[in-house]
């Protein structure tokens, strides 16, 4: 196995372009990179599991034919290079066909997660000036107040006749395809042209647009090869929904660009559904979010030992993994699960690499993926020494694979000189890797101590009674903040004062006297984003509001 240091030394940007892409920095098309180049090789591209028990397998040739027909239909509507084409569909073949067809004509694909309601959709569509939305009859109901020139509906039936608005032209997906030729030459673009239109939520305001240039395809390949260690013989599955960055970047674009098949399961995530897919397809390379892997751990009794025979590597992105989840994968399933770090704006840039040999530290996000360099900055934006705490930043001047240019194309408030500021507070550890502490606005200051919520949450999850936890700083006049935990118990346990004291004492004994939760509130569920991340900020705002009301009453 190559060492990480060797991979850094061997990295050559121009060589990467020549070896990894069939196109070039000035002549490239994402459809060609993710489909067209693999025609004639008798390769499977998509394995699909439907919500009603049906399944199908699509080759690159079949996707080429279907996307060619849709591309010609899009052109017949006057759609062209640079136009936004959105998908509001669950994980289905039609969604993938639309992605490839949009890329084929030089358009920009925009994901719309199916859990979005009309307000979230409307903001994204208006901001991106979206020209067409692909959807189904169920999701179509959300679009009644959304202004978009064209809507394409999978199995429209009679729905579109009475849902149609005067400003919108609607058509049935498969009927539209039947009338078109499958031959369509891909439009050549450059690295600077956009092929994805993402959105990301900040701490304030509406979601901001993140246009993704074609240069990112090269960076996506680096993550798939170095960090995920995707091999030709792997059965690969990314649990994330392609309505979000990790699922679209690394569940579709990354693996297809390497000529590798992907799995799409239309059903909602559950441990039982996931296990069925893992066992049916003998998944060897699995990626997903810590939320999913925490759920696996919460129902570990369901996992058959036979999984150990084929599951080779597991990668996790979104939030740090808890030590007990890592331990369970290692000791019960005999597989390494590694933490990896990225953002919608960056893709994945830091990782514990499955394909490269380097020091692995439990609780660390790892090291820069070749082609990137990170730094930890203090308040003056100077780089800290090992052991120092500060803001994680990407050194743009020494990161040839870095592709983000700013929100909405020109909002560069997250940049400081040559650095992109992630907004995450981290520690530069003794091995020059990254230990995640928390979002800058999540870090708790109590009696002069800085407490990372992840440490407390992780410790609480070691308790057999706890299914999920979220920790925030509650305003306190004496200590600035006190640590408060919101805890979801497993179904067989009841919330009692005795259990609260037991959990407090456990954290105090396992972590520290200043970091244990002075307050614990038992709740039925935790607020989460649509992609499954716990929204500590909502819990924090709730506590601030309570404190302000008490002050007014006082």
XYZ file of C-alpha atoms in Angstrom:
554
model
C 0.000 0.000 0.000
C 1.346 3.420 -0.961
C 2.000 5.807 1.934
C 0.197 9.118 2.211
C 3.490 10.983 1.972
C 4.336 9.155 -1.238
C 0.925 10.069 -2.669
C 1.591 13.736 -1.862
C 4.987 13.589 -3.545
C 3.631 11.788 -6.615
C 0.683 14.150 -7.121
C 0.941 16.102 -10.371
C -2.069 18.150 -11.443
C -1.451 18.069 -15.204
C -0.679 14.366 -15.045
C -3.943 13.758 -13.160
C -5.908 15.485 -15.922
C -4.181 13.423 -18.601
C -4.550 10.080 -16.799
C -7.949 10.419 -15.099
C -10.061 12.198 -17.724
C -10.939 11.397 -21.316
C -11.433 15.141 -21.804
C -9.211 18.072 -20.878
C -9.398 21.315 -18.917
C -10.724 23.084 -22.033
C -12.740 20.260 -23.649
C -14.786 18.264 -21.160
C -18.338 16.999 -20.666
C -19.589 15.312 -17.484
C -21.862 12.898 -19.404
C -18.848 11.712 -21.417
C -16.747 11.281 -18.270
C -19.504 9.403 -16.403
C -21.121 7.377 -19.189
C -20.020 7.918 -22.785
C -16.428 6.786 -22.275
C -17.579 3.392 -20.971
C -19.732 2.359 -23.930
C -18.815 -0.922 -25.603
C -17.295 -2.386 -22.441
C -20.369 -4.413 -21.415
C -20.468 -2.795 -17.996
C -23.305 -2.368 -15.505
C -23.899 1.243 -14.499
C -26.980 1.131 -12.253
C -28.574 -1.438 -9.967
C -32.001 -0.217 -8.899
C -34.315 -1.430 -6.143
C -37.854 -0.053 -6.300
C -40.136 0.776 -3.412
C -42.643 -1.945 -4.385
C -40.189 -4.813 -4.613
C -39.264 -4.375 -8.278
C -35.643 -4.124 -9.421
C -33.697 -3.534 -12.626
C -30.144 -3.357 -13.941
C -29.031 -0.667 -16.390
C -25.883 -0.810 -18.505
C -23.936 2.250 -19.617
C -25.326 1.597 -23.119
C -28.934 1.731 -21.892
C -28.278 4.955 -19.981
C -26.606 6.377 -23.089
C -29.678 5.665 -25.211
C -32.210 6.999 -22.690
C -30.184 10.112 -21.837
C -29.659 10.798 -25.560
C -33.412 10.792 -26.144
C -34.053 13.038 -23.162
C -31.217 15.353 -24.209
C -32.854 15.797 -27.624
C -36.194 16.484 -25.967
C -34.570 19.127 -23.741
C -33.019 20.732 -26.821
C -36.437 20.749 -28.526
C -37.665 22.923 -25.637
C -34.860 25.385 -26.289
C -32.817 24.345 -23.262
C -29.083 24.832 -23.671
C -25.668 25.209 -22.093
C -25.791 26.830 -18.661
C -29.543 26.315 -18.063
C -30.562 24.709 -14.760
C -32.498 21.433 -14.917
C -33.740 20.086 -11.594
C -34.682 16.655 -10.309
C -37.388 16.309 -7.638
C -37.590 12.532 -7.540
C -36.674 9.667 -5.237
C -33.765 7.387 -6.150
C -34.979 6.078 -9.535
C -33.501 5.412 -12.998
C -35.362 8.442 -14.370
C -33.425 10.688 -11.990
C -30.092 9.346 -13.224
C -31.174 9.638 -16.859
C -32.054 13.295 -16.239
C -28.689 14.021 -14.637
C -26.840 12.557 -17.630
C -29.115 14.247 -20.187
C -28.658 17.662 -18.563
C -24.879 17.239 -18.633
C -25.012 16.012 -22.225
C -26.406 19.323 -23.522
C -24.069 21.379 -21.315
C -26.823 22.210 -18.820
C -26.465 22.348 -15.037
C -28.145 19.688 -12.907
C -29.832 20.902 -9.704
C -30.896 18.411 -7.002
C -34.137 19.007 -5.098
C -34.483 16.692 -2.109
C -37.875 14.986 -1.931
C -38.345 16.012 1.712
C -38.350 19.678 0.677
C -41.684 21.475 0.764
C -42.752 24.235 -1.603
C -41.014 27.138 0.176
C -37.593 25.483 0.061
C -38.135 24.443 -3.559
C -39.325 27.896 -4.601
C -36.260 29.637 -3.143
C -33.856 27.271 -4.903
C -35.682 27.395 -8.233
C -35.941 31.193 -8.249
C -32.288 31.628 -7.259
C -31.043 29.213 -9.936
C -33.566 30.396 -12.570
C -34.407 26.732 -13.140
C -35.911 26.006 -16.558
C -37.275 22.473 -16.039
C -38.129 20.218 -13.106
C -38.388 16.442 -13.389
C -40.789 15.025 -10.814
C -43.571 12.488 -10.254
C -47.277 12.826 -9.534
C -46.750 12.654 -5.771
C -44.086 15.366 -5.675
C -45.844 17.450 -8.347
C -48.290 18.733 -5.741
C -45.477 20.784 -4.179
C -44.947 22.754 -7.395
C -48.326 24.500 -7.648
C -46.871 27.780 -6.365
C -43.469 27.345 -8.042
C -42.868 29.242 -11.266
C -40.874 27.160 -13.740
C -41.214 27.057 -17.550
C -41.324 23.259 -17.927
C -42.261 20.255 -15.817
C -41.593 16.659 -16.825
C -43.588 14.064 -14.888
C -42.784 10.377 -14.563
C -46.046 8.502 -15.257
C -48.070 11.687 -15.309
C -51.379 9.959 -16.098
C -54.287 12.305 -15.522
C -52.482 14.268 -12.823
C -50.944 16.913 -15.049
C -54.260 17.860 -16.673
C -55.744 19.416 -13.557
C -52.491 20.457 -11.871
C -51.139 22.390 -14.824
C -50.587 26.113 -14.373
C -51.026 28.595 -17.187
C -47.335 29.500 -17.219
C -45.953 25.958 -17.217
C -45.755 23.343 -19.962
C -45.982 19.764 -18.705
C -45.230 16.427 -20.327
C -44.916 12.751 -19.462
C -41.307 11.585 -19.164
C -41.408 8.323 -21.110
C -43.804 9.643 -23.744
C -41.398 12.514 -24.411
C -38.489 10.099 -24.785
C -40.290 7.822 -27.259
C -40.493 10.610 -29.799
C -36.756 11.345 -29.866
C -33.569 9.957 -31.390
C -30.958 8.547 -29.016
C -28.111 10.173 -30.923
C -26.916 13.417 -29.334
C -23.390 14.789 -29.358
C -22.269 16.051 -25.941
C -21.526 19.783 -25.662
C -17.881 20.480 -24.862
C -17.203 22.758 -21.910
C -14.232 23.866 -19.789
C -13.178 23.248 -16.188
C -14.660 26.632 -15.226
C -18.150 25.863 -16.566
C -20.740 24.683 -14.032
C -22.375 21.263 -14.161
C -24.069 21.116 -10.731
C -26.037 23.717 -8.777
C -26.008 22.936 -5.083
C -27.367 24.821 -2.075
C -26.073 24.935 1.467
C -27.581 26.334 4.656
C -25.530 28.756 6.713
C -26.002 29.876 10.299
C -28.192 32.756 9.136
C -30.373 33.550 6.157
C -31.727 31.403 3.360
C -29.768 28.618 1.736
C -26.929 29.894 -0.477
C -26.237 28.601 -3.986
C -23.037 26.678 -4.632
C -22.309 26.369 -8.366
C -19.947 23.443 -8.996
C -17.506 23.656 -11.946
C -16.419 20.670 -14.020
C -12.976 20.797 -12.444
C -14.643 19.105 -9.452
C -14.965 15.823 -11.396
C -11.207 15.381 -11.051
C -11.365 16.067 -7.308
C -14.273 13.611 -6.877
C -12.162 10.878 -8.475
C -9.364 11.547 -5.989
C -11.667 10.983 -3.028
C -13.097 7.791 -4.520
C -9.661 6.310 -5.198
C -7.578 7.468 -2.193
C -10.090 7.711 0.653
C -12.898 5.307 -0.327
C -10.486 2.886 -2.072
C -13.067 2.009 -4.725
C -11.819 -1.021 -6.660
C -13.102 -2.546 -9.896
C -14.209 -5.718 -8.108
C -16.113 -3.884 -5.350
C -19.857 -4.010 -4.856
C -20.269 -0.335 -3.942
C -23.139 1.438 -2.212
C -23.419 5.028 -1.012
C -26.314 5.313 1.462
C -26.699 9.071 0.935
C -29.531 10.514 -1.144
C -28.471 12.217 -4.413
C -30.627 15.171 -3.360
C -27.594 16.131 -1.244
C -23.948 16.763 -1.982
C -22.452 13.556 -0.626
C -24.952 11.391 -2.497
C -24.670 13.318 -5.774
C -20.903 13.823 -5.684
C -19.964 10.359 -4.450
C -23.032 8.203 -5.014
C -23.371 9.148 -8.707
C -20.631 11.340 -10.211
C -17.548 9.872 -8.534
C -18.186 6.144 -9.046
C -19.648 6.520 -12.557
C -16.649 8.618 -13.589
C -14.527 5.585 -12.707
C -16.772 3.281 -14.749
C -18.131 1.686 -11.577
C -21.728 0.601 -11.012
C -23.893 2.295 -8.401
C -26.827 1.056 -6.318
C -30.006 3.110 -5.918
C -32.629 2.025 -3.386
C -35.867 3.956 -3.822
C -37.154 3.009 -0.384
C -36.772 5.241 2.653
C -33.750 4.448 4.776
C -34.166 1.901 7.541
C -31.765 -0.553 9.107
C -33.800 -3.478 7.733
C -33.836 -2.076 4.176
C -30.116 -1.304 4.287
C -29.276 -4.769 5.561
C -31.307 -6.326 2.769
C -29.308 -4.418 0.132
C -25.953 -5.109 1.806
C -26.672 -8.832 1.937
C -28.394 -9.175 -1.453
C -25.575 -7.488 -3.356
C -22.777 -8.587 -1.012
C -21.693 -4.964 -0.622
C -17.943 -4.735 -0.040
C -17.470 -0.951 -0.088
C -20.023 1.079 1.884
C -20.213 4.842 2.411
C -22.735 6.968 4.280
C -23.400 9.299 7.197
C -22.739 8.811 10.922
C -26.511 9.023 11.442
C -26.986 5.815 9.454
C -24.083 4.081 11.171
C -25.360 5.103 14.609
C -28.659 3.489 13.652
C -26.779 0.347 12.617
C -25.109 0.280 16.019
C -28.433 0.891 17.767
C -29.795 -2.284 16.159
C -26.583 -4.286 16.019
C -28.388 -7.483 16.970
C -29.870 -7.526 13.440
C -26.448 -7.885 11.784
C -25.675 -11.369 10.549
C -22.027 -12.508 10.912
C -22.041 -13.434 7.200
C -21.628 -9.715 6.392
C -18.021 -10.032 7.520
C -17.339 -12.296 4.543
C -17.822 -9.488 1.986
C -17.830 -6.049 3.693
C -14.271 -4.750 3.145
C -14.230 -1.014 3.923
C -16.683 1.589 5.273
C -16.387 5.383 4.926
C -18.303 7.981 6.945
C -18.850 11.678 6.200
C -20.929 14.493 7.676
C -20.109 14.448 11.389
C -17.447 12.694 13.487
C -18.063 9.058 14.314
C -18.442 8.038 17.938
C -15.782 5.686 19.348
C -18.253 2.929 20.198
C -19.510 2.814 16.580
C -15.921 2.543 15.315
C -15.206 -0.192 17.885
C -18.318 -2.161 16.895
C -17.455 -2.117 13.183
C -13.870 -3.154 13.979
C -14.545 -5.909 16.479
C -17.993 -7.240 15.553
C -17.938 -6.833 11.758
C -14.144 -7.029 11.327
C -14.054 -3.945 9.081
C -12.434 -0.508 9.321
C -14.824 2.436 9.279
C -13.001 5.721 8.705
C -13.959 9.333 9.354
C -13.711 11.701 6.409
C -14.420 15.431 6.139
C -15.890 17.721 3.529
C -18.525 20.335 2.774
C -20.939 21.023 -0.049
C -18.601 23.879 -1.025
C -15.510 21.662 -1.111
C -16.446 18.093 -1.696
C -14.389 15.773 0.489
C -10.961 17.237 1.262
C -9.739 15.515 4.453
C -9.853 11.816 5.204
C -8.559 8.766 6.906
C -7.627 7.045 3.642
C -8.483 3.398 3.060
C -6.097 3.178 0.087
C -3.113 4.975 1.658
C -0.976 4.003 4.618
C -0.787 6.593 7.399
C -1.319 6.933 11.146
C -5.002 6.432 11.998
C -6.296 8.097 15.149
C -9.788 7.364 16.473
C -11.749 10.610 16.589
C -9.601 12.343 13.965
C -10.862 13.413 10.544
C -7.439 12.546 9.145
C -5.261 14.255 6.571
C -5.649 16.209 3.343
C -6.629 14.199 0.281
C -3.815 14.532 -2.307
C -4.331 17.722 -4.291
C -5.364 19.689 -1.193
C -3.641 21.397 1.723
C -5.413 22.497 4.883
C -4.339 24.815 7.682
C -5.672 25.646 11.148
C -5.884 29.400 11.647
C -6.075 31.544 14.776
C -8.202 34.693 15.023
C -5.549 36.686 13.151
C -5.645 34.086 10.339
C -2.167 32.835 11.130
C -1.447 29.108 11.005
C -1.201 27.423 14.412
C 1.386 24.879 15.520
C 0.494 21.227 16.339
C -1.678 21.165 19.451
C -3.271 24.498 18.536
C -6.999 25.080 18.137
C -8.554 27.297 15.496
C -10.619 27.487 12.332
C -10.089 24.836 9.703
C -9.142 26.423 6.393
C -8.139 25.258 2.932
C -4.965 26.784 1.524
C -6.224 27.637 -1.968
C -2.748 28.536 -3.238
C -1.492 25.007 -2.564
C -4.666 23.037 -3.390
C -4.764 22.461 -7.168
C -7.969 20.394 -6.871
C -9.822 23.102 -4.905
C -12.742 24.284 -7.063
C -15.100 26.492 -5.013
C -15.168 30.118 -6.225
C -17.844 31.568 -3.933
C -21.559 31.448 -3.204
C -23.734 32.518 -6.081
C -20.563 32.714 -8.146
C -19.163 35.842 -6.465
C -19.974 35.880 -2.717
C -16.532 35.310 -1.195
C -17.224 36.192 2.444
C -15.863 32.795 3.481
C -12.440 33.609 2.018
C -9.551 35.361 3.770
C -6.558 35.962 1.548
C -5.447 32.621 0.138
C -7.600 30.699 2.592
C -11.141 29.365 2.416
C -12.582 29.358 5.961
C -14.780 26.344 6.710
C -16.327 27.740 9.898
C -15.369 24.548 11.768
C -13.300 24.615 14.941
C -10.599 21.936 15.007
C -7.381 20.949 16.736
C -4.196 20.369 14.753
C -3.071 17.171 16.443
C 0.454 15.905 17.105
C 0.493 13.952 13.816
C -0.557 17.091 11.881
C -4.003 15.642 11.370
C -7.370 17.185 12.242
C -9.368 16.561 15.418
C -12.873 17.954 14.959
C -14.230 20.044 17.853
C -17.396 21.515 16.357
C -18.868 24.290 14.308
C -17.524 27.607 15.529
C -20.962 28.508 16.843
C -21.484 25.094 18.511
C -18.483 25.231 20.846
C -19.555 25.668 24.477
C -17.714 28.039 26.821
C -18.347 27.170 30.460
C -16.400 28.617 33.407
C -13.576 29.515 31.029
C -13.422 26.028 29.498
C -14.148 25.243 25.862
C -16.287 22.129 25.499
C -16.915 20.450 22.175
C -20.461 19.078 22.034
C -19.275 16.009 20.153
C -17.210 14.796 23.105
C -20.212 14.877 25.439
C -22.578 13.365 22.865
C -20.112 10.592 22.128
C -19.791 9.740 25.815
C -23.552 9.683 26.342
C -23.921 7.291 23.413
C -21.699 4.817 25.232
C -24.592 4.297 27.669
C -26.826 1.386 26.715
C -30.005 3.388 27.359
C -29.176 6.203 24.914
C -30.148 6.069 21.226
C -29.254 9.666 20.261
C -28.010 12.804 21.959
C -27.406 16.461 21.168
C -25.473 18.849 23.385
C -25.591 22.653 23.454
C -24.480 25.519 25.645
C -27.328 26.940 27.730
C -26.885 30.601 28.744
C -25.849 30.960 32.386
C -25.052 34.243 34.180
C -22.275 32.705 36.309
C -20.556 30.294 33.955
C -21.362 31.991 30.597
C -22.909 28.682 29.533
C -23.670 25.341 31.096
C -23.655 22.089 29.190
C -27.151 20.824 28.427
C -27.903 17.492 26.781
C -31.020 16.463 24.900
C -31.320 12.688 25.026
C -33.455 10.221 23.055
C -33.753 6.914 24.910
C -34.106 3.500 23.340
C -37.698 2.259 23.378
C -37.260 -0.161 26.280
C -36.044 2.502 28.731
C -38.013 5.155 30.606
C -36.997 8.700 31.486
C -36.474 8.951 35.239
C -34.590 11.259 37.562
C -32.439 8.326 38.625
C -31.430 7.663 34.999
C -30.633 11.357 34.502
C -28.232 11.290 37.474
C -26.744 8.029 36.219
C -25.990 9.525 32.805
C -24.552 12.693 34.332
C -22.270 10.694 36.583
C -21.142 8.515 33.701
C -20.105 11.500 31.585
C -18.438 13.150 34.586
C -16.416 9.997 35.213
C -15.590 9.314 31.572
C -14.946 12.848 30.257
C -14.318 15.579 32.822
C -15.874 17.388 35.743
C -16.492 20.558 33.740
C -17.848 18.902 30.588
C -20.634 16.752 31.983
C -24.200 17.943 31.250
C -25.485 19.978 34.176
C -28.923 19.498 32.652
C -30.448 16.609 30.710
C -33.776 16.858 28.938
C -35.289 13.621 27.675
C -36.990 14.108 24.306
C -38.826 11.890 21.828
C -36.696 13.047 18.878
C -34.031 15.534 17.851
C -34.396 18.205 15.154
C -32.411 17.249 12.059
C -31.717 18.554 8.604
C -33.189 16.634 5.674
C -29.834 14.873 5.284
C -29.884 13.668 8.877
C -27.535 16.074 10.662
C -28.618 17.103 14.148
C -29.552 20.792 14.254
C -27.902 21.877 17.499
C -28.483 25.504 16.498
C -32.265 25.074 16.866
C -31.850 23.607 20.337
C -29.434 26.406 21.238
C -31.860 29.105 20.059
C -34.593 27.443 22.079
C -32.475 27.707 25.244
C -31.523 31.323 24.513
C -35.207 32.210 24.096
C -36.060 30.551 27.424
C -33.278 32.463 29.179
C -34.453 35.765 27.690
C -38.033 35.122 28.811
C -36.876 34.329 32.347
C -34.862 37.550 32.402
C -37.909 39.563 31.299
C -40.081 37.948 33.973
C -37.384 38.559 36.594
